XYZ file of C-alpha atoms in Angstrom:
643
model
C 189.688 75.285 95.837
C 188.929 78.739 95.467
C 185.808 80.537 95.857
C 184.159 83.944 94.791
C 182.709 85.503 98.248
C 178.919 86.472 97.413
C 177.580 89.550 98.120
C 175.673 89.807 101.642
C 171.760 87.961 100.743
C 173.227 86.292 97.556
C 173.835 83.033 100.113
C 169.981 83.385 101.129
C 168.665 83.599 98.213
C 170.625 80.540 96.931
C 169.593 78.429 100.163
C 165.913 79.552 99.305
C 166.777 78.259 96.071
C 168.262 75.112 96.405
C 164.988 74.517 98.912
C 162.905 75.335 96.253
C 164.825 73.079 94.099
C 164.675 70.273 96.728
C 161.238 70.620 97.532
C 159.963 70.222 93.377
C 162.103 67.618 93.463
C 160.174 65.777 96.122
C 157.103 66.787 94.740
C 157.758 65.312 90.911
C 158.733 61.695 93.343
C 155.401 61.756 95.392
C 153.491 62.494 91.800
C 156.000 59.472 90.476
C 154.719 57.001 93.235
C 150.975 57.944 92.788
C 151.476 57.600 88.559
C 152.717 54.074 89.532
C 150.336 53.244 91.877
C 147.242 54.508 89.939
C 148.541 52.027 86.355
C 149.290 48.980 88.945
C 145.575 49.631 90.365
C 144.412 49.733 86.919
C 146.574 46.540 85.651
C 144.582 44.368 88.988
C 141.503 46.281 88.466
C 141.910 44.598 84.656
C 142.932 42.116 85.643
C 140.232 41.447 88.080
C 137.593 42.578 85.699
C 138.638 39.990 83.593
C 138.588 37.126 85.681
C 135.079 38.377 86.625
C 133.820 38.065 83.560
C 135.894 35.227 82.057
C 132.899 32.019 81.587
C 133.964 28.332 82.441
C 135.992 26.366 79.875
C 133.736 23.914 78.666
C 131.166 27.708 78.018
C 133.832 29.111 76.216
C 133.821 26.023 73.911
C 130.448 26.127 72.945
C 129.266 28.260 70.359
C 128.313 31.891 70.159
C 124.110 31.971 69.851
C 123.311 34.815 68.117
C 120.719 37.013 68.851
C 119.939 40.407 68.570
C 120.921 42.390 71.212
C 120.436 46.707 71.775
C 124.624 47.072 72.796
C 125.761 44.498 70.580
C 126.712 41.467 70.989
C 130.275 40.349 72.654
C 132.133 37.649 70.777
C 135.539 38.440 72.372
C 134.757 35.292 74.704
C 134.164 33.161 71.894
C 137.089 33.461 69.675
C 139.822 31.199 68.977
C 143.226 32.647 68.016
C 146.317 31.365 66.880
C 149.444 33.156 64.957
C 150.932 32.396 61.165
C 154.419 32.889 62.088
C 154.495 32.035 58.294
C 152.792 35.083 57.830
C 151.208 32.813 54.379
C 148.730 30.157 55.648
C 145.863 30.580 53.138
C 141.766 29.743 54.405
C 142.634 25.894 52.552
C 145.696 25.359 54.958
C 144.157 26.608 57.834
C 141.187 24.451 57.855
C 143.143 21.200 57.830
C 142.728 19.549 61.194
C 146.207 20.268 61.920
C 146.154 24.163 61.493
C 142.034 23.699 63.061
C 144.703 21.868 66.480
C 146.228 25.219 66.926
C 143.593 27.718 67.604
C 142.812 27.942 70.954
C 141.087 30.646 73.646
C 143.214 33.167 74.778
C 143.207 33.660 78.271
C 143.130 37.883 78.743
C 141.073 38.103 75.235
C 140.527 42.037 76.025
C 144.709 42.005 76.648
C 146.993 42.570 73.693
C 150.652 44.371 73.078
C 151.189 45.939 69.899
C 153.053 44.113 67.784
C 153.728 42.765 63.926
C 152.042 40.292 63.159
C 149.698 37.783 61.519
C 146.576 36.729 63.171
C 143.899 33.928 62.322
C 140.600 34.400 64.210
C 137.768 31.289 64.628
C 134.094 32.333 65.398
C 131.779 29.121 65.310
C 127.948 30.071 65.560
C 124.204 29.170 65.960
C 121.041 31.508 66.180
C 119.799 31.328 69.212
C 115.733 32.128 67.776
C 115.417 29.984 63.901
C 113.125 32.925 63.112
C 116.327 35.076 62.907
C 117.237 32.637 59.786
C 116.057 35.880 57.093
C 118.487 38.501 59.023
C 121.439 40.162 58.183
C 123.953 40.049 60.939
C 127.599 42.406 60.975
C 130.572 41.583 62.586
C 132.447 44.317 63.668
C 136.027 44.836 64.126
C 136.736 47.841 66.496
C 140.047 48.760 63.947
C 140.933 51.270 61.928
C 144.688 50.411 61.607
C 144.735 47.079 60.165
C 146.422 46.759 56.957
C 144.514 43.671 55.925
C 141.784 41.675 57.682
C 140.135 38.910 54.812
C 136.355 37.061 56.305
C 135.849 33.737 55.333
C 132.778 32.295 55.804
C 130.660 31.089 57.361
C 130.883 27.418 56.745
C 128.120 25.222 57.518
C 128.874 21.502 59.392
C 129.669 20.616 55.688
C 132.151 22.725 55.300
C 130.657 24.405 52.562
C 131.095 28.195 52.378
C 128.020 30.617 52.659
C 129.458 33.718 50.421
C 132.880 34.686 49.425
C 135.580 35.553 50.755
C 136.180 39.387 51.679
C 139.219 41.290 51.325
C 139.234 45.039 52.912
C 142.002 46.966 55.567
C 143.928 50.131 55.113
C 145.913 49.395 52.269
C 142.632 49.151 50.172
C 140.658 51.343 48.811
C 137.303 52.898 50.763
C 134.785 50.650 48.663
C 136.117 47.539 49.491
C 134.292 48.181 52.977
C 130.978 45.785 53.231
C 129.588 47.605 55.366
C 130.785 51.215 54.818
C 132.396 51.734 58.019
C 135.409 53.498 59.597
C 135.530 50.357 61.312
C 136.045 47.475 59.832
C 133.068 44.856 59.698
C 131.490 42.213 57.747
C 127.687 41.704 56.655
C 126.862 37.673 57.119
C 123.328 35.315 57.858
C 123.263 32.612 59.098
C 120.309 30.420 56.836
C 119.071 28.745 59.574
C 119.544 26.164 62.613
C 122.858 24.170 62.628
C 126.456 26.004 63.938
C 128.616 27.310 61.676
C 132.424 28.791 61.493
C 133.481 32.035 60.282
C 137.278 32.900 60.229
C 138.923 35.578 59.605
C 142.898 36.980 59.102
C 144.116 40.229 60.384
C 147.368 40.906 59.429
C 149.262 44.677 60.282
C 151.991 46.303 62.296
C 149.567 47.107 65.351
C 147.846 43.610 65.687
C 146.099 42.712 68.779
C 143.243 40.461 70.095
C 140.799 42.077 68.749
C 136.992 42.878 70.739
C 134.938 42.255 68.513
C 130.476 42.087 68.726
C 128.055 40.492 66.559
C 124.877 43.582 65.771
C 121.939 44.440 63.957
C 122.902 46.750 60.735
C 120.165 49.095 62.356
C 121.512 48.597 65.713
C 125.478 48.969 64.942
C 124.175 52.075 62.540
C 122.050 53.498 66.071
C 125.164 53.455 68.078
C 127.036 55.344 65.898
C 125.427 58.624 66.691
C 127.004 59.514 69.799
C 130.880 58.659 68.496
C 129.203 60.239 65.473
C 128.569 63.666 66.214
C 131.608 63.703 69.337
C 133.690 63.708 65.625
C 131.599 66.407 64.196
C 132.359 68.257 67.723
C 135.643 67.333 67.989
C 136.421 68.480 64.420
C 134.742 71.748 64.399
C 135.905 72.980 67.538
C 139.750 72.547 66.080
C 139.072 74.232 62.952
C 137.142 76.772 64.642
C 140.926 77.063 66.598
C 142.898 76.740 63.797
C 141.176 79.595 61.854
C 141.817 81.730 65.462
C 145.363 80.809 65.406
C 146.001 81.908 61.985
C 144.129 85.305 62.471
C 146.601 85.700 65.403
C 149.362 84.855 62.695
C 148.234 87.354 60.549
C 148.016 89.756 62.221
C 151.573 89.510 64.795
C 153.000 87.503 62.455
C 154.900 85.775 65.623
C 156.170 81.681 65.475
C 154.056 81.052 68.510
C 151.325 81.531 66.776
C 152.061 79.924 63.973
C 153.007 76.839 65.432
C 149.252 76.812 67.089
C 147.644 76.672 63.811
C 149.653 73.964 62.635
C 148.800 71.947 66.203
C 145.276 72.380 65.610
C 145.309 71.293 61.804
C 148.026 68.263 63.002
C 144.827 67.328 65.209
C 142.582 67.073 62.518
C 144.801 65.460 60.303
C 146.113 62.451 63.759
C 141.688 62.197 64.505
C 140.760 61.971 61.071
C 143.543 58.833 60.393
C 143.043 57.373 63.835
C 138.734 57.173 63.580
C 138.928 55.785 59.640
C 137.844 59.355 58.396
C 140.453 60.076 56.711
C 140.360 56.452 54.251
C 137.162 57.133 53.865
C 136.721 61.108 52.803
C 140.130 62.565 51.709
C 142.021 59.049 50.974
C 139.234 56.942 49.724
C 140.927 55.762 46.121
C 144.785 56.438 47.501
C 144.695 53.864 50.920
C 148.400 54.193 50.822
C 148.090 58.378 51.623
C 145.695 57.692 54.273
C 148.429 55.244 55.813
C 151.386 57.973 55.896
C 148.706 59.844 57.628
C 148.060 57.882 60.281
C 151.707 57.194 60.952
C 152.763 61.041 60.494
C 149.919 62.716 61.590
C 150.252 61.879 65.235
C 154.276 62.744 64.973
C 153.491 66.116 63.075
C 150.858 67.238 65.940
C 153.609 65.936 68.498
C 156.271 68.180 66.609
C 154.005 71.562 66.043
C 152.376 71.236 70.088
C 156.413 70.990 71.599
C 157.031 74.206 69.207
C 154.246 75.730 70.165
C 154.938 74.744 74.221
C 158.799 76.000 73.974
C 157.801 79.607 72.901
C 155.045 80.139 75.048
C 156.437 79.141 77.880
C 159.737 81.239 76.731
C 161.987 78.169 77.386
C 164.467 79.850 75.717
C 164.908 82.696 78.635
C 163.323 80.621 81.875
C 164.994 76.796 81.071
C 168.066 76.758 78.726
C 168.944 73.374 78.943
C 164.842 71.971 78.882
C 164.764 73.798 75.316
C 167.679 71.879 74.087
C 165.893 68.789 75.648
C 162.663 69.940 73.864
C 164.719 70.985 70.139
C 166.135 66.750 70.565
C 162.985 65.405 70.922
C 161.575 67.557 67.610
C 164.419 66.451 65.587
C 163.934 62.663 66.731
C 159.744 62.954 66.112
C 160.926 64.269 62.642
C 162.972 62.124 61.422
C 160.339 59.188 62.517
C 157.821 59.965 60.470
C 159.604 58.549 56.957
C 161.873 55.716 59.063
C 158.030 54.687 60.625
C 156.913 54.851 56.992
C 159.637 53.116 54.584
C 161.819 51.874 57.679
C 162.625 48.138 58.462
C 161.367 48.404 61.712
C 157.729 50.523 61.985
C 156.346 49.273 65.554
C 159.771 50.493 66.964
C 159.598 53.092 65.258
C 155.756 53.439 66.105
C 156.921 53.058 70.357
C 159.335 55.304 70.692
C 157.002 58.125 69.540
C 154.820 57.056 71.500
C 157.651 57.294 74.152
C 159.120 60.027 72.642
C 155.343 61.656 72.550
C 155.254 60.439 76.262
C 158.142 61.727 77.674
C 158.147 65.405 75.649
C 154.858 65.757 77.214
C 156.708 65.390 81.215
C 159.318 67.583 80.034
C 156.735 70.287 78.683
C 154.801 69.261 82.604
C 158.207 70.338 84.196
C 158.750 73.304 81.615
C 155.606 74.762 82.853
C 156.142 74.044 86.288
C 159.909 76.457 86.303
C 157.525 78.824 84.058
C 155.066 79.242 87.032
C 157.901 79.694 89.907
C 158.967 83.034 87.728
C 155.146 84.501 88.347
C 155.005 83.678 84.354
C 150.988 83.093 84.315
C 150.267 81.812 80.799
C 152.172 78.785 82.167
C 149.393 77.516 84.524
C 146.946 77.251 81.669
C 150.226 75.748 80.271
C 150.262 73.314 82.748
C 147.069 71.975 83.279
C 146.322 71.528 79.497
C 149.454 68.991 78.925
C 148.145 67.853 82.250
C 144.445 66.695 80.324
C 146.550 65.477 77.313
C 149.276 63.747 79.810
C 146.467 61.684 81.104
C 144.680 60.948 78.149
C 147.843 59.930 76.142
C 148.761 57.521 78.943
C 145.635 55.641 79.010
C 145.949 54.525 75.122
C 149.239 53.809 75.438
C 149.729 51.955 78.464
C 146.981 49.644 76.741
C 148.455 49.653 73.867
C 152.033 47.975 75.557
C 149.308 45.743 76.992
C 149.043 46.566 80.699
C 145.948 46.734 80.800
C 142.585 45.859 79.115
C 141.794 47.759 75.728
C 138.255 49.315 74.998
C 137.102 51.328 72.525
C 136.167 54.313 75.015
C 139.750 54.976 75.505
C 139.973 56.192 72.156
C 137.395 58.850 72.942
C 139.487 59.734 76.131
C 142.332 60.372 74.188
C 140.245 62.683 71.537
C 138.937 64.947 74.239
C 142.283 65.053 76.358
C 143.403 66.504 72.585
C 140.962 68.799 71.993
C 140.529 70.009 75.857
C 144.133 70.823 75.602
C 144.361 72.976 72.245
C 141.305 74.569 73.655
C 143.169 75.655 77.098
C 146.203 76.467 75.047
C 143.818 78.813 73.166
C 143.002 81.104 76.634
C 146.796 80.582 77.498
C 147.097 82.496 73.974
C 144.966 84.862 75.254
C 146.299 85.180 78.655
C 149.863 85.994 77.019
C 148.213 88.099 74.226
C 146.701 90.028 77.649
C 149.859 90.080 78.928
C 151.954 92.115 75.836
C 149.057 93.897 75.609
C 149.371 95.327 79.138
C 153.176 95.838 78.325
C 153.070 97.037 74.929
C 150.571 100.144 76.650
C 153.003 101.037 79.591
C 155.878 100.622 76.803
C 154.283 103.230 74.828
C 153.083 105.226 77.851
C 156.867 105.134 78.787
C 157.498 106.331 75.243
C 155.258 108.765 74.772
C 156.357 110.367 78.633
C 160.143 109.850 77.101
C 159.747 112.041 74.035
C 157.510 114.804 75.466
C 160.246 114.679 78.128
C 162.770 115.588 75.337
C 159.986 118.047 73.664
C 159.287 115.715 70.670
C 156.432 115.507 68.584
C 155.760 110.902 68.110
C 153.656 111.743 65.103
C 155.531 114.378 63.238
C 158.956 114.485 64.914
C 158.868 117.941 65.133
C 159.371 119.918 68.331
C 155.699 119.240 70.770
C 154.530 122.003 72.809
C 157.202 121.045 75.695
C 160.228 121.009 73.253
C 158.419 124.511 71.575
C 158.053 126.494 75.136
C 161.149 125.230 76.171
C 163.181 126.973 73.593
C 161.006 129.745 73.904
C 161.277 130.652 76.827
C 165.297 130.102 76.546
C 165.404 132.900 74.224
C 163.344 135.349 76.297
C 165.489 135.139 79.306
C 168.327 135.095 76.910
C 167.220 138.666 75.351
C 166.957 136.594 72.357
C 164.602 138.612 69.022
C 162.879 136.041 66.944
C 159.636 135.858 65.570
C 156.281 133.305 65.826
C 154.735 132.181 63.108
C 151.704 130.332 64.070
C 149.865 128.161 61.066
C 146.829 125.979 61.111
C 145.717 123.971 58.701
C 142.624 124.241 56.363
C 140.007 121.703 55.725
C 142.425 119.278 57.873
C 138.857 117.805 59.134
C 137.338 116.749 56.005
C 140.495 114.839 55.003
C 140.106 112.870 58.087
C 135.965 112.930 57.185
C 136.825 111.514 53.802
C 139.583 109.204 54.108
C 140.321 108.516 57.383
C 142.501 109.324 59.932
C 145.414 107.690 58.177
C 145.584 109.939 55.749
C 144.801 112.726 58.172
C 148.717 111.465 60.106
C 150.410 111.220 56.533
C 149.077 115.046 55.956
C 150.694 116.063 59.226
C 153.877 114.334 58.866
C 154.241 115.886 55.371
C 153.663 119.605 56.963
C 155.919 119.281 59.536
C 158.715 117.917 56.418
C 158.215 120.609 54.571
C 158.294 123.496 56.904
C 161.745 122.175 58.133
C 162.981 122.207 54.908
C 162.104 126.451 54.660
C 163.990 127.121 57.272
C 167.199 127.764 58.730
C 168.863 125.131 61.466
C 168.754 126.865 64.184
C 164.690 127.581 63.436
C 162.617 125.924 65.111
C 159.851 123.862 64.085
C 156.608 122.356 66.282
C 153.513 120.626 66.631
C 151.347 122.453 69.396
C 148.499 119.887 68.573
C 145.596 118.740 66.367
C 146.846 120.895 62.768
C 147.927 123.730 64.593
C 152.152 124.304 64.364
C 154.138 126.872 65.717
C 157.417 128.303 63.879
C 160.351 129.960 66.219
C 162.378 131.963 63.852
C 165.160 133.156 65.348
C 167.170 136.567 64.942
C 165.963 140.198 63.488
C 164.650 139.719 59.917
C 163.111 142.108 57.925
C 159.555 141.922 56.827
C 160.474 141.207 52.896
C 162.053 138.046 54.385
C 159.189 136.871 56.390
C 157.125 137.669 54.249
C 159.099 135.342 51.436
C 159.192 132.493 53.754
C 155.851 132.625 54.539
C 155.121 132.329 51.403
C 157.131 129.670 50.633
C 155.596 127.687 53.589
C 152.255 128.692 52.787
C 152.933 127.187 48.934
C 155.139 123.858 50.096
C 152.070 123.232 52.273
C 149.557 123.360 49.812
C 151.302 121.132 47.892
C 149.164 117.363 47.028
C 150.021 114.963 49.350
C 149.721 110.952 47.633
C 148.384 108.633 50.330
C 147.111 105.261 48.846
C 147.286 106.629 45.053
C 145.236 109.593 45.841
C 146.049 113.483 46.232
C 145.016 114.770 49.605
C 145.675 118.689 49.566
C 144.552 121.504 52.295
C 145.025 125.213 52.575
C 147.359 127.459 55.667
C 146.646 130.365 57.675
C 149.374 131.576 58.912
C 149.901 134.635 61.643
C 153.059 136.432 62.484
C 154.828 137.951 65.861
C 157.767 139.395 66.805
C 159.314 139.429 70.430
C 159.750 142.293 71.249
C 157.329 144.053 69.922
C 154.435 142.112 69.792
C 154.738 140.311 73.667
C 157.478 140.899 75.482
C 156.754 137.115 77.009
C 155.436 133.729 75.422
C 152.175 133.752 75.880
C 151.188 137.181 74.730
C 153.220 136.119 71.770
C 151.380 133.535 70.993
C 147.834 135.542 71.172
C 149.333 137.640 69.042
C 150.135 135.395 66.869
C 146.797 133.893 67.420
C 144.347 136.926 66.795
C 146.478 137.392 63.117
C 145.831 133.753 61.697
C 142.487 133.561 62.659
C 141.878 137.388 61.487
C 142.956 135.251 57.970
C 141.413 132.530 58.129
C 137.781 135.106 58.611
C 138.786 137.047 55.848
C 139.461 134.405 53.192
C 139.674 137.510 49.768
C 142.988 138.607 51.751
C 146.173 136.986 51.987
C 147.061 133.774 53.774
C 149.601 135.169 56.282
C 149.171 138.340 58.120
C 151.540 140.042 60.383
C 150.161 141.216 64.143
C 151.470 144.406 64.102
C 149.391 145.170 60.605
C 146.482 143.587 62.208
C 146.933 145.806 65.271
C 147.226 149.065 63.591
C 144.246 147.721 61.267
C 142.043 147.319 63.865
C 142.851 150.378 66.251
C 142.240 152.516 62.891
C 138.960 151.380 62.667
C 138.507 151.396 66.734
C 137.821 147.576 67.245
C 138.877 146.541 70.308
C 141.712 143.179 70.279
C 139.886 140.014 71.513
C 140.288 137.191 71.115
C 139.369 135.319 68.249
C 136.960 132.422 68.761
C 138.634 129.026 67.521
C 135.997 128.234 64.145
C 137.407 127.166 61.264
C 135.317 128.066 58.766
C 133.278 125.894 56.819
C 134.078 124.793 52.935
C 137.382 125.920 51.972
C 140.984 125.969 51.759
C 142.173 128.971 52.396
C 144.276 129.403 49.868
C 145.020 133.110 49.143
C 147.658 134.681 47.518
C 148.819 138.014 48.480
């Protein structure tokens, strides 16, 4: 076997990395043991609670004494049940002695594993107070995912049905709900003393033992207010986060923000389906669509969340193998959606989706830990968000597998965890955006430094002041004769005020390009700052050539610039200084050209350009000292005057 020699220090780094990996593995093992211990504790506590709340067998067989209870009357301990393997029994057959004998009280009425089956339930009731005979009661079956529920009875002691059967469920329109409740509810009356028997048939892919309660309708409506407020706040927060993601996606156009927006939208769809609001509002007359949303919503949400997470955590960069695994989970979830709705084993597919969601969440936790080790700080927030969701999803999944007792508030825990996760993800996106902005600012500053070092103006592409000074000093050292033409735009401030700085930038870029078109390859156009340009013309030129060049520049510069369908025009004032006649240093040449340019600005009745030598002779003839002019831009004119 051949070994490659590594540089000194590499072995130490490799050893430290291996040690960190082993520490992470040990930590994960400890966390897994703690999770198993917590799950076992939940199971044992559930068994203990069931045993503590269980009543003697004889007491269980007594009819339920119906009375008004503010929190509803628990009926699950009095429910008898049997499974209809044929899935075809009718109520007349169920009420025969042979089938009646099959009804039994379950040992753990609040625990049940999801399975595709048909269950028949039987409940015997008596009025605790005969004065409640006129009162209407509500039997609530806390489920929204049942395909079909059929309520029969109540039957009196003579076997006479006191009401017509009621058929409802997810396969039926919203109008079939007798109590207009998201959960399955049935209205009934007990007309007087005696024992009454009610039956209901449950057909569902997710059938379990149901926590049935009997309510006074007014009490039930009152009890749902907190849940409705909780749902409303959850939907409002998710919609707000979805708009937040949409804005970021429109501004930056990055897939990360698009998948966050879709995660929020699919989260709303999943919660609306699980809470029964999808059937109540958008699909009230289209139950098949509500059923599809019930199975597809969680899978779509998981897909979008995975794609968001792999982008936020940069798994392709930090953990390529985990990134591949996340992509595999995404494909599996996408294939599970049609199979769960139209395949031969929808329950098995749904359970595989549950496993995939939990497993992929664990994978994302590992990915967050890897990114955190790389000091990628948005991963810290992502880790806490995914951990919240793992706890919330774990509660409902473990209950659906029959490991612990089912309780309706477990769904609220999952819902709250989902909303909290997306809120934490929004903060993580903000942290990432802050890092990106800081990186871009640093990159912009570095680019500006490089551009300035190269002597180029970043906006116009002309030479910068540094580039202008470098070229001028080079020609001075070489004793090269040249001319310096200093230009200032007239009316440029009005362009910025009237049309905005973007229009001003467009004008500056156009002027720089037009100036270059009027010059030779050896000449230089520079932007000294603001709207001030300088031109270095190499060699000795006659006054006629320089005058012609100045006129071409002025004519080109005063042509309108088209910006967003509008024509924007500026004027130009120009001063010309020649080396060595007007100065033997670059600073003196600039002062001479500056005096000439501002003389043109202040005397608009004259030409739009002037030679510094002509201005000096004119001032000497008038006895006026040559002082540095005040840099005041004349108001209201564009300064264009033909020679």
